[in-house]
Amino acid sequence: MPRASKKKKAAAAPPAEPTPPASAPVPAPVQGLDPRRASKLDVLIGACLGLAAFLGLFLTEKSVGVPRDESFYFDAANAYAGWFKLLLARPAQAFTDAATSRYFEYNHEHPALMKELFGLSHWLFFENLHWVREIASYRLPVFVLAGLFALCLYLFGAGLRGRGAGVFAVLAFFLCPRDWFHAHLACFDFPVCATWLFVVYAYWRAETSRRWVVLCGILFGLALATKHNAFFLPVVLAGHWIVARGWYVFRQRGFAGFVKAIPNSFWSMAALGPVVFYLHWPYIWHHPVDRVGFWIAFHLHHVNYAWYYLGDLMREPPFPVFYAWVVTALTVPIALIAAMATGLLSTLWVAVRDAVATFRAKAEPTSAQSDTWLLLINCIAPIAILMPPEVPRFGGSKHWMAAMPFLCILAGVVVVRMARLIAERFNDSRALDPALAALFVLVLAPGAWGLVHIGGYGTSYYNELAGGQPGAAALGMQRQFWSNNVTGVFGWLNENAPQRARVFFHEVTGDSFRAYQANGMLRRDIQFSGLEQADIACYQYHQEFRFWEYAIWTNMHTRWPAYGLYLDEVPNIECYQRDRAF
Amino acid sequence: MPEPTASAAPSRALPWLELALVVAVALGALLFHATLPGRMPSDADYQAAAAAVRAELQSGDAVAVLPEWAEKARMFMPGVPFVSAPVLADADLSRVKRLWIVELPSLPRAEVARSERAGTAQMSADGPPRRFGNVVLKRFVNRAFHEPRFDFTRELGRANVWLDVPGRRIDCARDGERHDCGRGLSVAHEIREVQFAPHDCVGANPVGRDIPLVVDYPDALLANHLTVMAAVTGEMGWRHGEGQTPVDLTVDIDGQRAGAITIPVGTVPPQHLELDTAKFDPKVPHDVRFAVATSNPKDREFCFDAASE
């Protein structure tokens, strides 16, 4: 925060509750001061939320198993860290085509940024400093990112809709059990959700700050370097600009004026994004066209994994158009869904109403209208991207998690609005804070309860509308993915498996298995085995894998599990012992 | 940035409606969480139900669970025959004399009454329901029960199996109920997935179009009908578009072609064949021969089940 007069500081701070009415203009920029800049207090609040997110994730990290993909990223991280070691030891060699190809060949269907961070973190915090266990060392960069995400989400929410909405948004996001789960993993889904938010925030700040114009481009490059979802960001933001302002500029000044008025953040993204992306990934340095082409083609033609949805095993297109909306309605705590839905609908109503009025009056759209559209479009676009029937559906809500921060802000708006309503009813401004606190607790408590209940098995969480895990099983929904719930039977295995028992871990990768043993979660004498040789077989319930369970019955001469992970009675993992009761 | 409090409320009632909705939903959600543990059966409930089943278990009995997905009860009843099916009403219960149903009616979305009615349409209640905490145990007598005269899957040990290679026959070595044909190919009594349900059947993956895999029962007993079920199993049934080809199963009785089934590519449901065998003398054994073939055996995991009834 630069030194400024108290008057200037007041103008810069996000509005404290109660916020001014919707028709109020954004405070005019004071020369040299960014009106969207956060106050010290807001940065402090955001930092506290960020620290809480970091600590919360770090302290609960052990409860989350290693999904298949994460185990692949561990391997990739180690390989990429090897390149950085080479860079320090023999820099000239590190830049050769042979070296970049060799170290970055593995898992080159995804950009390298997060895997580089996982690898460097592992190298530093596990191999050298021995500060944390091995799995945690890979995950640390995600926890740091989560902290920054919480800070950014708070600042954005508070800047747009006041402190109450900002705080609520952060709490709501992390009290969604599925978001909480994904924020633990050394994968890309939460990171790209975070970088999506960062870019949108930078784009918003860039409207009044040149520095953020540059940052917007750099952050867009980093988002691209995180996961391909970021490709959609310029499209979404362009949509926002056209809806919020572009149409007006076009009407007033024609096409030339329209082009001239395009915000600088777009030029920044166009110029800096590819540069940052290119620089972050040594694998493409010597073959940019071929290898970027492969990356894009891989995701344009991504295989669809079978996925269970409302009693239908979806294997190939056309897929249900409203899949993402339905899954959201069944996997976000229902009290939050209610607040999000009313927030979305009321905000949409206001935005459309104001837009029509502005259009008819041939008036210039306000910044407030622009901000409202920015929120709305980012609530809808990440989910809408999944709507075309040809788009693969596997993976659940993580694929449109980028909508969640914005939906959480809208839910926060609703909660604050309701608290004000109560205070107004009592005609006592002192009632506002207690009402706000009570509503925070009431709306967030079901999510917190669900989170504590489901623990580290986040992909198995279903909300109260679904009827929890049992209701979801009855509805024919995917019970889990991809194999991390196997940790639920480790206690039994460690206690009951014979010495040097051969165990068939269905769907668990060899790398996950090694990680479990290396991190003390599974006895070291237990052997990773194929089904035919196994003494014990642990099956992971997936609808498309039912044949595996029956193969276990045939092969192990038993149809009766010896132990299992049953979440509210729903079979998730079932372990069979050879010849048990025949 | 302003918050659209005023403009978001087009009428005075709407904000209160919104408040009422969100509060009601939140309270409902809390109620759901608070009551959920009380709706779950305990291990003791299962153990008590299992003990009751064991005490009165008879040959021909089987146990089913409602809702069908709640199969944890199996863990407490090792050795007790189980009916496992995504939908109880779709299960073949013709060989179950008495059906025990372990019901968990208090689970969310359980709807056990409807499933029970559909699943026991041809059964009569046998005694009053018994309650063990959140587990309800019921027993039914199956009026449609009948034992097959000859179960080709269970009698696989009596069959001869060979590959009909042009110009010669390659016999598969018998090892109990298993017939080893070499190169990783065997014919055995297996439990295969057919449309997400387990089926006891003869696992007989085809080898090729010109090399029929033959499963021959030289002394099968026939009755009025010979029913045959055949399927490409597991996810392979669905698979298509990668060079997969239809699978043919032919049935010969005493050297004469009696019937055939073709499993088209991409077919998940099992295919059925019912042959009228009343003309065959039921008192003497007959030679019943099944032969399976396909042009491209890749991904064609096949099994059949047959019974004379």
mmCIF file of C-alpha atoms in Angstrom, chain B:
data_model
loop_
_atom_site.group_PDB
_atom_site.id
_atom_site.type_symbol
_atom_site.label_atom_id
_atom_site.label_comp_id
_atom_site.label_asym_id
_atom_site.label_seq_id
_atom_site.Cartn_x
_atom_site.Cartn_y
_atom_site.Cartn_z
ATOM 1 C CA MET B 1 -18.186 -2.170 -5.937
ATOM 2 C CA PRO B 2 -21.830 -1.934 -4.901
ATOM 3 C CA GLU B 3 -23.963 -4.838 -3.877
ATOM 4 C CA PRO B 4 -27.303 -4.964 -5.667
ATOM 5 C CA THR B 5 -29.442 -5.183 -2.566
ATOM 6 C CA ALA B 6 -32.164 -2.867 -3.650
ATOM 7 C CA SER B 7 -32.330 -3.701 -7.320
ATOM 8 C CA ALA B 8 -32.275 -7.449 -6.724
ATOM 9 C CA ALA B 9 -35.541 -7.260 -4.880
ATOM 10 C CA PRO B 10 -38.317 -6.462 -7.319
ATOM 11 C CA SER B 11 -40.985 -7.061 -4.714
ATOM 12 C CA ARG B 12 -41.031 -6.768 -0.935
ATOM 13 C CA ALA B 13 -41.935 -10.400 -0.526
ATOM 14 C CA LEU B 14 -39.099 -11.857 -2.553
ATOM 15 C CA PRO B 15 -36.262 -11.147 -0.106
ATOM 16 C CA TRP B 16 -38.249 -12.797 2.654
ATOM 17 C CA LEU B 17 -39.015 -15.692 0.392
ATOM 18 C CA GLU B 18 -35.332 -16.026 -0.350
ATOM 19 C CA LEU B 19 -34.499 -15.922 3.342
ATOM 20 C CA ALA B 20 -37.154 -18.504 4.136
ATOM 21 C CA LEU B 21 -35.958 -20.779 1.348
ATOM 22 C CA VAL B 22 -32.282 -20.681 2.290
ATOM 23 C CA VAL B 23 -32.967 -21.062 6.011
ATOM 24 C CA ALA B 24 -35.407 -23.917 5.444
ATOM 25 C CA VAL B 25 -32.995 -25.733 3.161
ATOM 26 C CA ALA B 26 -30.124 -25.258 5.611
ATOM 27 C CA LEU B 27 -32.204 -26.518 8.527
ATOM 28 C CA GLY B 28 -33.341 -29.475 6.452
ATOM 29 C CA ALA B 29 -29.733 -30.262 5.588
ATOM 30 C CA LEU B 30 -28.732 -30.126 9.246
ATOM 31 C CA LEU B 31 -31.614 -32.397 10.123
ATOM 32 C CA PHE B 32 -30.447 -34.837 7.457
ATOM 33 C CA HIS B 33 -26.951 -34.972 8.940
ATOM 34 C CA ALA B 34 -28.231 -35.213 12.487
ATOM 35 C CA THR B 35 -30.524 -38.142 11.733
ATOM 36 C CA LEU B 36 -28.304 -40.034 9.296
ATOM 37 C CA PRO B 37 -26.303 -42.053 11.855
ATOM 38 C CA GLY B 38 -29.529 -43.311 13.435
ATOM 39 C CA ARG B 39 -30.628 -44.702 10.076
ATOM 40 C CA MET B 40 -27.557 -46.886 9.623
ATOM 41 C CA PRO B 41 -27.454 -50.526 10.668
ATOM 42 C CA SER B 42 -24.721 -51.449 13.107
ATOM 43 C CA ASP B 43 -22.431 -54.447 12.763
ATOM 44 C CA ALA B 44 -24.373 -55.987 15.640
ATOM 45 C CA ASP B 45 -27.589 -55.643 13.628
ATOM 46 C CA TYR B 46 -25.995 -57.496 10.720
ATOM 47 C CA GLN B 47 -24.552 -60.160 12.979
ATOM 48 C CA ALA B 48 -27.909 -60.801 14.608
ATOM 49 C CA ALA B 49 -29.599 -61.095 11.219
ATOM 50 C CA ALA B 50 -26.824 -63.394 9.975
ATOM 51 C CA ALA B 51 -27.221 -65.614 13.028
ATOM 52 C CA ALA B 52 -30.959 -65.870 12.382
ATOM 53 C CA VAL B 53 -30.347 -66.873 8.771
ATOM 54 C CA ARG B 54 -27.734 -69.450 9.705
ATOM 55 C CA ALA B 55 -29.970 -70.998 12.342
ATOM 56 C CA GLU B 56 -32.644 -71.827 9.787
ATOM 57 C CA LEU B 57 -30.659 -72.111 6.576
ATOM 58 C CA GLN B 58 -31.730 -74.920 4.272
ATOM 59 C CA SER B 59 -30.498 -76.277 0.983
ATOM 60 C CA GLY B 60 -31.902 -74.128 -1.821
ATOM 61 C CA ASP B 61 -31.941 -70.981 0.312
ATOM 62 C CA ALA B 62 -30.356 -67.753 -0.817
ATOM 63 C CA VAL B 63 -30.072 -64.274 0.610
ATOM 64 C CA ALA B 64 -30.761 -60.983 -1.166
ATOM 65 C CA VAL B 65 -30.316 -57.432 0.085
ATOM 66 C CA LEU B 66 -32.569 -54.426 -0.365
ATOM 67 C CA PRO B 67 -31.679 -51.884 -1.504
ATOM 68 C CA GLU B 68 -29.730 -54.042 -3.911
ATOM 69 C CA TRP B 69 -26.540 -51.986 -3.732
ATOM 70 C CA ALA B 70 -26.215 -52.360 0.059
ATOM 71 C CA GLU B 71 -24.226 -55.563 -0.112
ATOM 72 C CA LYS B 72 -22.256 -55.129 3.083
ATOM 73 C CA ALA B 73 -24.404 -57.899 4.595
ATOM 74 C CA ARG B 74 -22.396 -60.427 2.539
ATOM 75 C CA MET B 75 -19.421 -59.769 4.782
ATOM 76 C CA PHE B 76 -21.326 -61.190 7.753
ATOM 77 C CA MET B 77 -22.562 -64.335 6.035
ATOM 78 C CA PRO B 78 -19.597 -66.182 4.554
ATOM 79 C CA GLY B 79 -20.722 -69.368 2.848
ATOM 80 C CA VAL B 80 -24.374 -68.350 2.586
ATOM 81 C CA PRO B 81 -25.587 -68.330 -1.046
ATOM 82 C CA PHE B 82 -26.245 -64.821 -2.217
ATOM 83 C CA VAL B 83 -28.369 -63.279 -4.928
ATOM 84 C CA SER B 84 -26.444 -60.348 -6.317
ATOM 85 C CA ALA B 85 -28.251 -58.263 -8.905
ATOM 86 C CA PRO B 86 -28.603 -54.563 -9.700
ATOM 87 C CA VAL B 87 -32.385 -55.060 -9.651
ATOM 88 C CA LEU B 88 -33.803 -57.958 -7.665
ATOM 89 C CA ALA B 89 -36.827 -58.235 -9.941
ATOM 90 C CA ASP B 90 -34.503 -58.893 -12.899
ATOM 91 C CA ALA B 91 -32.594 -61.699 -11.183
ATOM 92 C CA ASP B 92 -33.170 -65.316 -12.179
ATOM 93 C CA LEU B 93 -34.517 -66.783 -8.937
ATOM 94 C CA SER B 94 -35.926 -69.950 -10.458
ATOM 95 C CA ARG B 95 -33.367 -72.101 -8.653
ATOM 96 C CA VAL B 96 -33.890 -70.460 -5.249
ATOM 97 C CA LYS B 97 -36.259 -72.428 -3.030
ATOM 98 C CA ARG B 98 -36.496 -69.919 -0.214
ATOM 99 C CA LEU B 99 -35.332 -66.322 -0.411
ATOM 100 C CA TRP B 100 -34.187 -64.402 2.622
ATOM 101 C CA ILE B 101 -34.221 -60.656 2.192
ATOM 102 C CA VAL B 102 -32.062 -58.461 4.362
ATOM 103 C CA GLU B 103 -33.719 -55.058 4.175
ATOM 104 C CA LEU B 104 -32.299 -51.704 5.207
ATOM 105 C CA PRO B 105 -35.459 -49.636 4.927
ATOM 106 C CA SER B 106 -34.226 -46.582 6.772
ATOM 107 C CA LEU B 107 -31.401 -45.738 4.350
ATOM 108 C CA PRO B 108 -31.956 -42.615 2.241
ATOM 109 C CA ARG B 109 -33.806 -43.379 -1.004
ATOM 110 C CA ALA B 110 -33.997 -47.055 -0.008
ATOM 111 C CA GLU B 111 -37.505 -47.706 -1.419
ATOM 112 C CA VAL B 112 -37.324 -51.328 -0.311
ATOM 113 C CA ALA B 113 -41.075 -51.944 -0.300
ATOM 114 C CA ARG B 114 -41.380 -51.409 -4.037
ATOM 115 C CA SER B 115 -38.299 -53.495 -4.801
ATOM 116 C CA GLU B 116 -39.547 -56.239 -2.513
ATOM 117 C CA ARG B 117 -42.944 -56.359 -4.204
ATOM 118 C CA ALA B 118 -41.373 -56.584 -7.651
ATOM 119 C CA GLY B 119 -38.712 -59.067 -6.631
ATOM 120 C CA THR B 120 -41.058 -61.446 -4.810
ATOM 121 C CA ALA B 121 -43.984 -61.347 -7.218
ATOM 122 C CA GLN B 122 -43.860 -65.137 -7.510
ATOM 123 C CA MET B 123 -43.183 -65.785 -3.844
ATOM 124 C CA SER B 124 -45.150 -66.083 -0.617
ATOM 125 C CA ALA B 125 -44.104 -64.587 2.694
ATOM 126 C CA ASP B 126 -42.815 -67.278 5.041
ATOM 127 C CA GLY B 127 -43.286 -66.005 8.562
ATOM 128 C CA PRO B 128 -43.366 -62.503 9.979
ATOM 129 C CA PRO B 129 -40.576 -59.972 9.391
ATOM 130 C CA ARG B 130 -37.904 -59.892 12.060
ATOM 131 C CA ARG B 131 -36.221 -56.667 13.073
ATOM 132 C CA PHE B 132 -32.624 -56.350 14.250
ATOM 133 C CA GLY B 133 -32.058 -52.682 14.889
ATOM 134 C CA ASN B 134 -32.112 -51.068 11.445
ATOM 135 C CA VAL B 135 -32.048 -54.427 9.669
ATOM 136 C CA VAL B 136 -35.304 -56.147 8.765
ATOM 137 C CA LEU B 137 -35.150 -59.815 7.828
ATOM 138 C CA LYS B 138 -37.876 -61.444 5.766
ATOM 139 C CA ARG B 139 -38.237 -64.890 4.263
ATOM 140 C CA PHE B 140 -40.176 -65.929 1.185
ATOM 141 C CA VAL B 141 -41.002 -69.249 -0.402
ATOM 142 C CA ASN B 142 -40.513 -69.275 -4.141
ATOM 143 C CA ARG B 143 -43.514 -70.718 -5.921
ATOM 144 C CA ALA B 144 -41.620 -70.665 -9.220
ATOM 145 C CA PHE B 145 -38.742 -72.773 -7.934
ATOM 146 C CA HIS B 146 -37.680 -75.646 -10.132
ATOM 147 C CA GLU B 147 -34.482 -77.603 -10.387
ATOM 148 C CA PRO B 148 -33.047 -78.147 -13.833
ATOM 149 C CA ARG B 149 -32.730 -81.719 -14.991
ATOM 150 C CA PHE B 150 -29.267 -81.032 -16.272
ATOM 151 C CA ASP B 151 -27.212 -77.927 -15.516
ATOM 152 C CA PHE B 152 -24.580 -77.630 -18.221
ATOM 153 C CA THR B 153 -22.490 -75.111 -16.291
ATOM 154 C CA ARG B 154 -22.293 -77.189 -13.143
ATOM 155 C CA GLU B 155 -21.695 -80.366 -15.154
ATOM 156 C CA LEU B 156 -18.799 -78.910 -17.110
ATOM 157 C CA GLY B 157 -16.502 -81.496 -15.540
ATOM 158 C CA ARG B 158 -18.346 -84.149 -17.560
ATOM 159 C CA ALA B 159 -17.783 -82.399 -20.871
ATOM 160 C CA ASN B 160 -15.095 -82.894 -23.494
ATOM 161 C CA VAL B 161 -13.581 -79.721 -24.871
ATOM 162 C CA TRP B 162 -11.534 -79.319 -28.018
ATOM 163 C CA LEU B 163 -10.544 -76.948 -30.789
ATOM 164 C CA ASP B 164 -11.725 -77.903 -34.250
ATOM 165 C CA VAL B 165 -8.630 -76.889 -36.162
ATOM 166 C CA PRO B 166 -9.070 -77.650 -39.879
ATOM 167 C CA GLY B 167 -7.921 -81.174 -40.475
ATOM 168 C CA ARG B 168 -7.459 -82.080 -36.855
ATOM 169 C CA ARG B 169 -8.811 -81.770 -33.376
ATOM 170 C CA ILE B 170 -6.840 -80.341 -30.446
ATOM 171 C CA ASP B 171 -8.173 -81.692 -27.184
ATOM 172 C CA CYS B 172 -8.155 -79.518 -24.092
ATOM 173 C CA ALA B 173 -6.811 -81.226 -20.996
ATOM 174 C CA ARG B 174 -9.393 -81.711 -18.280
ATOM 175 C CA ASP B 175 -8.479 -80.633 -14.776
ATOM 176 C CA GLY B 176 -11.565 -81.086 -12.649
ATOM 177 C CA GLU B 177 -14.077 -78.583 -13.970
ATOM 178 C CA ARG B 178 -11.430 -76.757 -15.952
ATOM 179 C CA HIS B 179 -10.329 -77.604 -19.479
ATOM 180 C CA ASP B 180 -6.945 -76.277 -20.484
ATOM 181 C CA CYS B 181 -6.533 -75.738 -24.216
ATOM 182 C CA GLY B 182 -3.023 -74.271 -24.037
ATOM 183 C CA ARG B 183 -1.756 -70.790 -24.958
ATOM 184 C CA GLY B 184 -3.645 -69.294 -22.044
ATOM 185 C CA LEU B 185 -7.001 -70.516 -23.303
ATOM 186 C CA SER B 186 -9.203 -72.497 -20.985
ATOM 187 C CA VAL B 187 -12.848 -73.363 -20.603
ATOM 188 C CA ALA B 188 -14.129 -73.263 -17.058
ATOM 189 C CA HIS B 189 -17.068 -72.626 -14.801
ATOM 190 C CA GLU B 190 -16.674 -68.940 -14.093
ATOM 191 C CA ILE B 191 -18.601 -66.029 -12.702
ATOM 192 C CA ARG B 192 -18.843 -63.466 -15.465
ATOM 193 C CA GLU B 193 -20.478 -60.071 -15.585
ATOM 194 C CA VAL B 194 -23.483 -59.883 -17.844
ATOM 195 C CA GLN B 195 -25.190 -56.499 -17.800
ATOM 196 C CA PHE B 196 -23.585 -55.644 -14.442
ATOM 197 C CA ALA B 197 -24.836 -58.821 -12.733
ATOM 198 C CA PRO B 198 -22.822 -61.931 -11.904
ATOM 199 C CA HIS B 199 -23.644 -65.033 -13.918
ATOM 200 C CA ASP B 200 -22.397 -68.541 -13.301
ATOM 201 C CA CYS B 201 -21.600 -69.742 -16.792
ATOM 202 C CA VAL B 202 -19.169 -71.626 -18.987
ATOM 203 C CA GLY B 203 -16.386 -69.218 -19.852
ATOM 204 C CA ALA B 204 -15.437 -70.117 -23.412
ATOM 205 C CA ASN B 205 -13.677 -67.331 -25.269
ATOM 206 C CA PRO B 206 -13.706 -67.957 -29.023
ATOM 207 C CA VAL B 207 -10.486 -68.587 -30.902
ATOM 208 C CA GLY B 208 -11.404 -67.873 -34.512
ATOM 209 C CA ARG B 209 -13.873 -68.369 -37.338
ATOM 210 C CA ASP B 210 -12.207 -71.487 -38.677
ATOM 211 C CA ILE B 211 -11.344 -72.902 -35.285
ATOM 212 C CA PRO B 212 -14.571 -73.481 -33.386
ATOM 213 C CA LEU B 213 -14.176 -74.089 -29.683
ATOM 214 C CA VAL B 214 -16.299 -77.127 -28.926
ATOM 215 C CA VAL B 215 -17.787 -78.034 -25.549
ATOM 216 C CA ASP B 216 -19.354 -81.447 -25.848
ATOM 217 C CA TYR B 217 -21.517 -83.175 -23.247
ATOM 218 C CA PRO B 218 -21.719 -86.838 -24.341
ATOM 219 C CA ASP B 219 -24.206 -87.871 -21.681
ATOM 220 C CA ALA B 220 -26.486 -84.900 -21.088
ATOM 221 C CA LEU B 221 -30.001 -85.461 -19.834
ATOM 222 C CA LEU B 222 -32.769 -83.678 -21.653
ATOM 223 C CA ALA B 223 -36.293 -82.728 -20.659
ATOM 224 C CA ASN B 224 -38.984 -80.615 -22.302
ATOM 225 C CA HIS B 225 -36.806 -77.621 -23.041
ATOM 226 C CA LEU B 226 -33.188 -76.722 -23.406
ATOM 227 C CA THR B 227 -32.638 -73.090 -22.441
ATOM 228 C CA VAL B 228 -29.423 -71.374 -23.446
ATOM 229 C CA MET B 229 -28.070 -67.986 -22.415
ATOM 230 C CA ALA B 230 -25.046 -66.507 -24.165
ATOM 231 C CA ALA B 231 -23.255 -63.193 -23.862
ATOM 232 C CA VAL B 232 -20.073 -61.324 -24.571
ATOM 233 C CA THR B 233 -19.241 -60.403 -21.002
ATOM 234 C CA GLY B 234 -18.119 -57.401 -19.000
ATOM 235 C CA GLU B 235 -17.149 -54.241 -20.839
ATOM 236 C CA MET B 236 -16.316 -56.323 -23.915
ATOM 237 C CA GLY B 237 -19.997 -56.712 -24.658
ATOM 238 C CA TRP B 238 -20.334 -53.010 -25.230
ATOM 239 C CA ARG B 239 -17.099 -52.580 -27.144
ATOM 240 C CA HIS B 240 -17.431 -51.863 -30.845
ATOM 241 C CA GLY B 241 -15.775 -50.082 -33.713
ATOM 242 C CA GLU B 242 -12.312 -51.539 -33.211
ATOM 243 C CA GLY B 243 -12.610 -54.566 -35.481
ATOM 244 C CA GLN B 244 -14.781 -56.571 -33.116
ATOM 245 C CA THR B 245 -16.894 -59.247 -34.790
ATOM 246 C CA PRO B 246 -20.111 -61.098 -33.865
ATOM 247 C CA VAL B 247 -19.843 -64.322 -31.901
ATOM 248 C CA ASP B 248 -21.757 -67.413 -32.964
ATOM 249 C CA LEU B 249 -22.818 -70.232 -30.694
ATOM 250 C CA THR B 250 -24.275 -73.341 -32.261
ATOM 251 C CA VAL B 251 -26.076 -76.125 -30.410
ATOM 252 C CA ASP B 252 -26.133 -79.667 -31.810
ATOM 253 C CA ILE B 253 -28.068 -82.519 -30.233
ATOM 254 C CA ASP B 254 -27.100 -86.037 -31.225
ATOM 255 C CA GLY B 255 -25.260 -84.715 -34.243
ATOM 256 C CA GLN B 256 -28.132 -82.564 -35.542
ATOM 257 C CA ARG B 257 -28.156 -78.756 -35.511
ATOM 258 C CA ALA B 258 -30.739 -77.785 -32.893
ATOM 259 C CA GLY B 259 -30.243 -74.039 -32.763
ATOM 260 C CA ALA B 260 -27.825 -71.119 -32.810
ATOM 261 C CA ILE B 261 -27.286 -67.760 -31.210
ATOM 262 C CA THR B 262 -25.399 -64.838 -32.714
ATOM 263 C CA ILE B 263 -24.180 -62.076 -30.416
ATOM 264 C CA PRO B 264 -23.966 -58.942 -32.553
ATOM 265 C CA VAL B 265 -21.131 -56.497 -31.910
ATOM 266 C CA GLY B 266 -21.963 -53.992 -29.188
ATOM 267 C CA THR B 267 -24.585 -56.138 -27.488
ATOM 268 C CA VAL B 268 -24.627 -55.936 -23.703
ATOM 269 C CA PRO B 269 -27.781 -57.871 -22.765
ATOM 270 C CA PRO B 270 -27.536 -61.656 -22.868
ATOM 271 C CA GLN B 271 -29.078 -63.505 -25.791
ATOM 272 C CA HIS B 272 -31.433 -66.395 -25.081
ATOM 273 C CA LEU B 273 -32.456 -69.502 -26.923
ATOM 274 C CA GLU B 274 -35.150 -71.945 -25.892
ATOM 275 C CA LEU B 275 -35.226 -75.260 -27.732
ATOM 276 C CA ASP B 276 -38.108 -77.700 -27.600
ATOM 277 C CA THR B 277 -36.487 -81.012 -26.658
ATOM 278 C CA ALA B 278 -39.630 -82.939 -25.803
ATOM 279 C CA LYS B 279 -39.056 -85.251 -28.769
ATOM 280 C CA PHE B 280 -35.844 -86.612 -27.225
ATOM 281 C CA ASP B 281 -36.082 -89.562 -24.892
ATOM 282 C CA PRO B 282 -35.600 -88.147 -21.387
ATOM 283 C CA LYS B 283 -34.481 -91.458 -19.977
ATOM 284 C CA VAL B 284 -31.346 -91.853 -22.040
ATOM 285 C CA PRO B 285 -28.286 -89.598 -22.230
ATOM 286 C CA HIS B 286 -27.806 -87.495 -25.340
ATOM 287 C CA ASP B 287 -24.829 -85.833 -26.936
ATOM 288 C CA VAL B 288 -25.218 -82.056 -26.676
ATOM 289 C CA ARG B 289 -22.511 -80.050 -28.351
ATOM 290 C CA PHE B 290 -21.893 -76.316 -28.121
ATOM 291 C CA ALA B 291 -19.472 -74.659 -30.544
ATOM 292 C CA VAL B 292 -18.364 -71.044 -30.330
ATOM 293 C CA ALA B 293 -16.621 -69.114 -33.103
ATOM 294 C CA THR B 294 -15.899 -65.580 -34.266
ATOM 295 C CA SER B 295 -13.833 -63.987 -37.033
ATOM 296 C CA ASN B 296 -11.768 -61.786 -34.729
ATOM 297 C CA PRO B 297 -11.424 -63.093 -31.185
ATOM 298 C CA LYS B 298 -9.988 -59.816 -29.834
ATOM 299 C CA ASP B 299 -12.094 -58.515 -26.929
ATOM 300 C CA ARG B 300 -14.644 -61.294 -27.370
ATOM 301 C CA GLU B 301 -14.923 -62.611 -23.833
ATOM 302 C CA PHE B 302 -17.754 -65.027 -24.099
ATOM 303 C CA CYS B 303 -19.730 -67.300 -21.847
ATOM 304 C CA PHE B 304 -22.849 -69.408 -22.048
ATOM 305 C CA ASP B 305 -25.129 -71.127 -19.616
ATOM 306 C CA ALA B 306 -27.580 -73.879 -20.457
ATOM 307 C CA ALA B 307 -30.040 -76.091 -18.638
ATOM 308 C CA SER B 308 -32.533 -78.741 -19.590
ATOM 309 C CA GLU B 309 -35.804 -78.270 -17.778
#
